[in-house]
Structure formats: C-alpha cells, structure tokens
mmCIF file of C-alpha atoms in Angstrom:
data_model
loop_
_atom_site.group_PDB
_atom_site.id
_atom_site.type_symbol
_atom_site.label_atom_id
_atom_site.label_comp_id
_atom_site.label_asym_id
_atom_site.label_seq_id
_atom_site.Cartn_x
_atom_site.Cartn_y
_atom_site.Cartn_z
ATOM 1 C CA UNK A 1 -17.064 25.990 -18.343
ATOM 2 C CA UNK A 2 -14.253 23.423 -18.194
ATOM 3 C CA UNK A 3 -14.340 20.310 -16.396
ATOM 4 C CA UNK A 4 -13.007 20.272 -13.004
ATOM 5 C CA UNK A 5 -11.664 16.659 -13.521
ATOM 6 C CA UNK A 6 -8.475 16.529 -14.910
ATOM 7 C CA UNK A 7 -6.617 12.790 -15.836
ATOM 8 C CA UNK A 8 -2.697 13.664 -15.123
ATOM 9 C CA UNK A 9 -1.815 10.699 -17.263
ATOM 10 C CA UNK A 10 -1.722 9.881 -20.850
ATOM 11 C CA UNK A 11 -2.872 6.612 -20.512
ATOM 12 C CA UNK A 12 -5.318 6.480 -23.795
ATOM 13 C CA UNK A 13 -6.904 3.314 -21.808
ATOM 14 C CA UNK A 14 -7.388 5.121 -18.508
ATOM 15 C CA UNK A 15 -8.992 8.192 -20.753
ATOM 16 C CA UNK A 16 -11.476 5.607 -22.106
ATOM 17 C CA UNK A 17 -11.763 3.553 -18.989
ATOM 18 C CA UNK A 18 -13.184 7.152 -17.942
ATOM 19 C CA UNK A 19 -15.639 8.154 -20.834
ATOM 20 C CA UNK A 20 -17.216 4.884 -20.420
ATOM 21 C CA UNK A 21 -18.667 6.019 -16.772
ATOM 22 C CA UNK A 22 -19.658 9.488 -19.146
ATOM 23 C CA UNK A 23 -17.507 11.717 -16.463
ATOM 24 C CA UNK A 24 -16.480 14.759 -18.073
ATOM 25 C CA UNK A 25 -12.698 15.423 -17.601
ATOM 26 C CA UNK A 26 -9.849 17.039 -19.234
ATOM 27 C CA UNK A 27 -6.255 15.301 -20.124
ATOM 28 C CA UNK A 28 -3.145 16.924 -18.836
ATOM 29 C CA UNK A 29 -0.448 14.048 -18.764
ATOM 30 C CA UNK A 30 2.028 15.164 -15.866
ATOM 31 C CA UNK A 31 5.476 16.054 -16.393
ATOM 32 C CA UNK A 32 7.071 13.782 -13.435
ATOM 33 C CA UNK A 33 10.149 11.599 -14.445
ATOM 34 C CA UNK A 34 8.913 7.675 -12.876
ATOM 35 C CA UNK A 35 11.793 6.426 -11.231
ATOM 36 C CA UNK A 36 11.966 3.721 -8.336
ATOM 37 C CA UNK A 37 13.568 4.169 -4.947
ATOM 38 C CA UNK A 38 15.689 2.006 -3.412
ATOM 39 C CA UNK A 39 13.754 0.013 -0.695
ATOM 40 C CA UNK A 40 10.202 1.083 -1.751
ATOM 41 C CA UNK A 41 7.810 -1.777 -1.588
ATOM 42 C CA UNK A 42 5.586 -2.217 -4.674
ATOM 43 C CA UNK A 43 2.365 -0.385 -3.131
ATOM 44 C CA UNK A 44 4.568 2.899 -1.804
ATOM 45 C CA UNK A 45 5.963 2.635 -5.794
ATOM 46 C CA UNK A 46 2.812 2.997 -6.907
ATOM 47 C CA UNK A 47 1.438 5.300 -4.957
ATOM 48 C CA UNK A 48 4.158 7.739 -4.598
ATOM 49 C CA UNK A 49 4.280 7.605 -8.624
ATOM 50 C CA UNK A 50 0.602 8.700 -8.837
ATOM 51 C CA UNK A 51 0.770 10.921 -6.262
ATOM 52 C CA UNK A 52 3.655 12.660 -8.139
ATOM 53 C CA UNK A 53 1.855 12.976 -11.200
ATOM 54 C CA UNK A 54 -1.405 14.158 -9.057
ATOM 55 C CA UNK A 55 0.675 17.171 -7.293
ATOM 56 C CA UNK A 56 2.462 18.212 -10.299
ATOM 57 C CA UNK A 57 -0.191 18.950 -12.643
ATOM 58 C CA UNK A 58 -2.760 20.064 -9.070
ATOM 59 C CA UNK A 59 0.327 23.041 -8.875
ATOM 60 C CA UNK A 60 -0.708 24.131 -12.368
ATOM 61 C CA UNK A 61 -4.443 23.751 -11.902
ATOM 62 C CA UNK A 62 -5.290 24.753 -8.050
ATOM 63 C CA UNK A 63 -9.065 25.176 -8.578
ATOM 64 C CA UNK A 64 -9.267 21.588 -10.219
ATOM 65 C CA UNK A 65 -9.768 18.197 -9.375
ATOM 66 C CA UNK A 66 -6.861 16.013 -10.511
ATOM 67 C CA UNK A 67 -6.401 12.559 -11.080
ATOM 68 C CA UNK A 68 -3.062 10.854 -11.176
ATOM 69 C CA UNK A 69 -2.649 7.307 -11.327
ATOM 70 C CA UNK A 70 0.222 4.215 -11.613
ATOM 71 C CA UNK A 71 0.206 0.484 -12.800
ATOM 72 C CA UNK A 72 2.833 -1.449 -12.096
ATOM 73 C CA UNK A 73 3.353 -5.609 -12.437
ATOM 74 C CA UNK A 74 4.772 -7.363 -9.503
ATOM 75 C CA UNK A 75 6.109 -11.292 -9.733
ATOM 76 C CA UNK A 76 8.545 -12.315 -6.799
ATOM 77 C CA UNK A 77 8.619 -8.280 -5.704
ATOM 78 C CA UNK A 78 9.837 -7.171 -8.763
ATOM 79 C CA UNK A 79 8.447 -4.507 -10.312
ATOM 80 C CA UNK A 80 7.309 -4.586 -13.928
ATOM 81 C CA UNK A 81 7.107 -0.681 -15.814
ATOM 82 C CA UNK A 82 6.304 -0.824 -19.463
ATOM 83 C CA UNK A 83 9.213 -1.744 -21.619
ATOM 84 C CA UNK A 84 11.177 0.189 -23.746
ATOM 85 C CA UNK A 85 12.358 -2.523 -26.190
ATOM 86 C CA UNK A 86 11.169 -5.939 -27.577
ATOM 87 C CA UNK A 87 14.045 -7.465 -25.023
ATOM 88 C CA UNK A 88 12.623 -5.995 -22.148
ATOM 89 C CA UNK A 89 9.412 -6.994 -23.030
ATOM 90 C CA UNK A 90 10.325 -10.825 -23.721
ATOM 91 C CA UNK A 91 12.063 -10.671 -20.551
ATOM 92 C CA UNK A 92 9.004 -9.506 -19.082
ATOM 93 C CA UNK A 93 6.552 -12.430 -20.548
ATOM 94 C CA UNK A 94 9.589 -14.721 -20.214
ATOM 95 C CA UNK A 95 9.268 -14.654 -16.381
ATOM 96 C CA UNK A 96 5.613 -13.964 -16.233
ATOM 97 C CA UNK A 97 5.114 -17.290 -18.470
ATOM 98 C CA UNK A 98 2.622 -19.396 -16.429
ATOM 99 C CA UNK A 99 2.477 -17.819 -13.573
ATOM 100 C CA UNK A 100 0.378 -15.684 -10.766
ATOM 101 C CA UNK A 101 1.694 -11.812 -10.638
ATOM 102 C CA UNK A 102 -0.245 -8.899 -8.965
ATOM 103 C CA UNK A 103 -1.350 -5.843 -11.102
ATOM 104 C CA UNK A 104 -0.953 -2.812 -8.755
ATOM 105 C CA UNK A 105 -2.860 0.389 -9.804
ATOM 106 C CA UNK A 106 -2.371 3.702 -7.087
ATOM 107 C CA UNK A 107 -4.629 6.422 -7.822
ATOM 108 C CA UNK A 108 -5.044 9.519 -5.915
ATOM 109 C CA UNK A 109 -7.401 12.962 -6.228
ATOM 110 C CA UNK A 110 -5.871 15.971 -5.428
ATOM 111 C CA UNK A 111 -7.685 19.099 -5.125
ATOM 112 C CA UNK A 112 -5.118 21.722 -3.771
ATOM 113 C CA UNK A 113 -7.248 24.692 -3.645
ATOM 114 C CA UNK A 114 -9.326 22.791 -1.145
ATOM 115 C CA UNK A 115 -6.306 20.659 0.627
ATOM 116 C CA UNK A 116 -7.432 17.554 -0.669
ATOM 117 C CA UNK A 117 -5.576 14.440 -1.272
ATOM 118 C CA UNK A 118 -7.140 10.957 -1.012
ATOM 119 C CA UNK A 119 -4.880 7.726 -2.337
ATOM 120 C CA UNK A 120 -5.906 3.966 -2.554
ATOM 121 C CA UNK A 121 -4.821 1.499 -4.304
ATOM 122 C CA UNK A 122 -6.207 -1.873 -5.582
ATOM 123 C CA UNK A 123 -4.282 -5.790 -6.164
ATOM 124 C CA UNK A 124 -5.576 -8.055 -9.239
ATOM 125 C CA UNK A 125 -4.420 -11.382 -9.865
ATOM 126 C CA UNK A 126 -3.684 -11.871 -13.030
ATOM 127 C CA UNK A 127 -2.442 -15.523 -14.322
ATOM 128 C CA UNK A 128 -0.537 -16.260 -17.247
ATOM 129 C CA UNK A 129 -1.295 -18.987 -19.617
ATOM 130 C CA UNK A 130 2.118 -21.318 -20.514
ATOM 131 C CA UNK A 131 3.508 -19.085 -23.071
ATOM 132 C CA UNK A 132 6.136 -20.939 -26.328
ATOM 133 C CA UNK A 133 8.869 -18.642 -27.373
ATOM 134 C CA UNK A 134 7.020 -18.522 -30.490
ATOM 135 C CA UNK A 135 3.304 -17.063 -29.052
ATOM 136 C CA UNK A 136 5.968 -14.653 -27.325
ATOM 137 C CA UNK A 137 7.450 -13.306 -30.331
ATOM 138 C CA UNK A 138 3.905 -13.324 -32.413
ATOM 139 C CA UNK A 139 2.415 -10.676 -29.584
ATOM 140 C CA UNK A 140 5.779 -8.909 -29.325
ATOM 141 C CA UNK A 141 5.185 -8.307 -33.319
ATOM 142 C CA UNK A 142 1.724 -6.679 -32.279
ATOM 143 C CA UNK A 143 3.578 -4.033 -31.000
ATOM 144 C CA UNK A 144 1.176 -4.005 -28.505
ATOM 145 C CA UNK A 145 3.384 -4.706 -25.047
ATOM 146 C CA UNK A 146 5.309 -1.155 -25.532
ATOM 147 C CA UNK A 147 3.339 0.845 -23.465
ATOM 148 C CA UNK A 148 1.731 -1.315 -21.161
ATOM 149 C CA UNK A 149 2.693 -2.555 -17.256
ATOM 150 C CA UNK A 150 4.181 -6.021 -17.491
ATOM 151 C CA UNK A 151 4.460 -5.951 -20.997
ATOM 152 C CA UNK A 152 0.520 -6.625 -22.152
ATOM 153 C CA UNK A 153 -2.970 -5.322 -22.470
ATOM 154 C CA UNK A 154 -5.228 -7.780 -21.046
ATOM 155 C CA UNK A 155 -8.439 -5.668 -23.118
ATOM 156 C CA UNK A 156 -6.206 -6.714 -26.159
ATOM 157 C CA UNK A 157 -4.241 -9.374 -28.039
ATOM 158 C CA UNK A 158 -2.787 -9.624 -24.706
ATOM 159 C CA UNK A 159 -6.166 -11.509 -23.129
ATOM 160 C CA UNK A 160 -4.858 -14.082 -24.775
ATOM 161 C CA UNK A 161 -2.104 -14.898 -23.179
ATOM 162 C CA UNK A 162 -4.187 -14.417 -19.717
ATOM 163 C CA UNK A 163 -5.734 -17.788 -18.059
ATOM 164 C CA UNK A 164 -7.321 -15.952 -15.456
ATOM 165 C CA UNK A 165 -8.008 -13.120 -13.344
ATOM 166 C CA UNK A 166 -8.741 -12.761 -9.648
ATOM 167 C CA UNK A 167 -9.896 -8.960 -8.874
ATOM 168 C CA UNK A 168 -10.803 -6.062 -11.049
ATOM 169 C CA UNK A 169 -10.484 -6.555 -14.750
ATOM 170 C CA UNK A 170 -10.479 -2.664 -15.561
ATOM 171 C CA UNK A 171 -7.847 -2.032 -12.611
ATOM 172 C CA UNK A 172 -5.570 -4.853 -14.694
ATOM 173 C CA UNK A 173 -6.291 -2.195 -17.689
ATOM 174 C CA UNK A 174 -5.144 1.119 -15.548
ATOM 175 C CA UNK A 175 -7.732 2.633 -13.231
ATOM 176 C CA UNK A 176 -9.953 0.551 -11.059
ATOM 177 C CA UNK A 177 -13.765 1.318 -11.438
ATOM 178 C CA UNK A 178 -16.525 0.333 -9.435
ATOM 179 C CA UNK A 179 -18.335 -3.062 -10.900
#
C-alpha cells in the first residue's frame, strides 16, 4: 500500500526534514512555474506558491494527502527566491550582510478527495554575521547558495555566516516541525 502523504516539492532538505519524524511519504515535486504577483505581500507569496504546488499535484492524486510548501527570504519586503547565478547570490548575501531578515515558510495539506485544504505559515529571524567580500566569495565557491531561499543553508556551510536565530531552526531549513 502506498503512502497517503505525498511531499509536492523537491526540496531534498524538506524530504529529510520529513524522514527524521519517520512519516512515511512519497515525493512528487509539482509542476507549477513560481512566479510573484505584483502587490502580493511576502506571506500571500508564500502561501499562494505552496498552495499551487499542493493543488497541482492533489489533481493528479485525489485519494492522497499532499504536501506543498514555499520558503522565501524577506529584508526591507523584498523577497529573496533561490538564485540562479553566483551574481544573484552575492547580491543576495551582499544585502543580507549583517543584518535581521525573516525566513517565511507556507505550507499547506490538501486532500481533494475529502475537500481539504489547511495553510499556515511560520516567521524565523534569522541574523547575519558581518560578512567580507572575501567569506562571500569562499561560500559562493561551495556551491552551496544555488538552491536555497536567500542564498544559504543555515544546516550547512551557510550556519556560518548566521549569528543568530529567533524562531524555528528547521522552518529556516524548509518545513517547520514541531520542537
């Protein structure tokens, strides 16, 4: 019998945030396009984002539970994705260099079979440790900020360049878990 848990995300940190808790689950990353519109606060970002990726892959799989999810960055209500290039990504630490930003994770279960949706979201704040162009460029040649909200993985190299952390550590990571 499959799992009736499905992750819509390929988020290899949110699939072992996941197996840590020993839930049994399936990954089928959605097939949504993330896009911002214009006007959208941070939180409706987020949340319409994972409830995309819930409601696409819940249309394939009525008679499962689904789990979509989005982490974004926010400093001075701009959002931060993951970059796509080692400019965007010292951009990114650029302006988050020594400063407080918000790590915004939406996550919603959709079960359409049954008509159930249920969203939340949860705010961490992160701060950054005073960053020299030259720590920059050493974690940019990690090749670890590619694929990450903001531009690092605080359960990485990344901690490093974190002083400290006001919230829930794991929702920083991708998917906020009880403590």
């Amino acid at each position: 019998m499959k799992s009736p848990l499905i992750l819509a995300s390929a988020s290899p940190r949110r699939k072992e945030l996941l197996e840590r808790i020993g839930l049994d689950f399936s990954v089928i990353p959605s097939k949504i396009e993330e896009k911002k519109v214009s006007g959208e606060t941070p939180v409706a970002y987020a949340l319409r984002q994972a409830t995309d990726k819930a409601l696409e892959v819940s249309k394939r799989y009525p008679s499962r539970l689904v789990l979509g999810a989005d982490t974004i960055v926010v400093l001075d209500r701009e959002v931060f994705g993951k970059p796509y290039d080692h400019q965007t990504a010292r951009r990114m630490l650029r302006r988050l260099n020594g400063r407080e930003h918000t790590v915004i994770t939406a996550f919603v279960l959709v079960f359409k079979e049954k008509e159930l949706l249920v969203r939340h979201w949860v705010e961490t704040q992160v701060k950054m440790k005073p960053l020299t162009e030259g720590r920059i460029e050493r974690y940019l040649g990690t090749g670890e900020p590619f694929d990450k909200a903001g531009g690092y993985a605080i359960q990485g190299k990344g901690t490093l360049l974190v002083e400290s952390i006001q919230g829930c550590y794991t929702n920083v990571m991708g998917l906020p878990l009880p403590t």
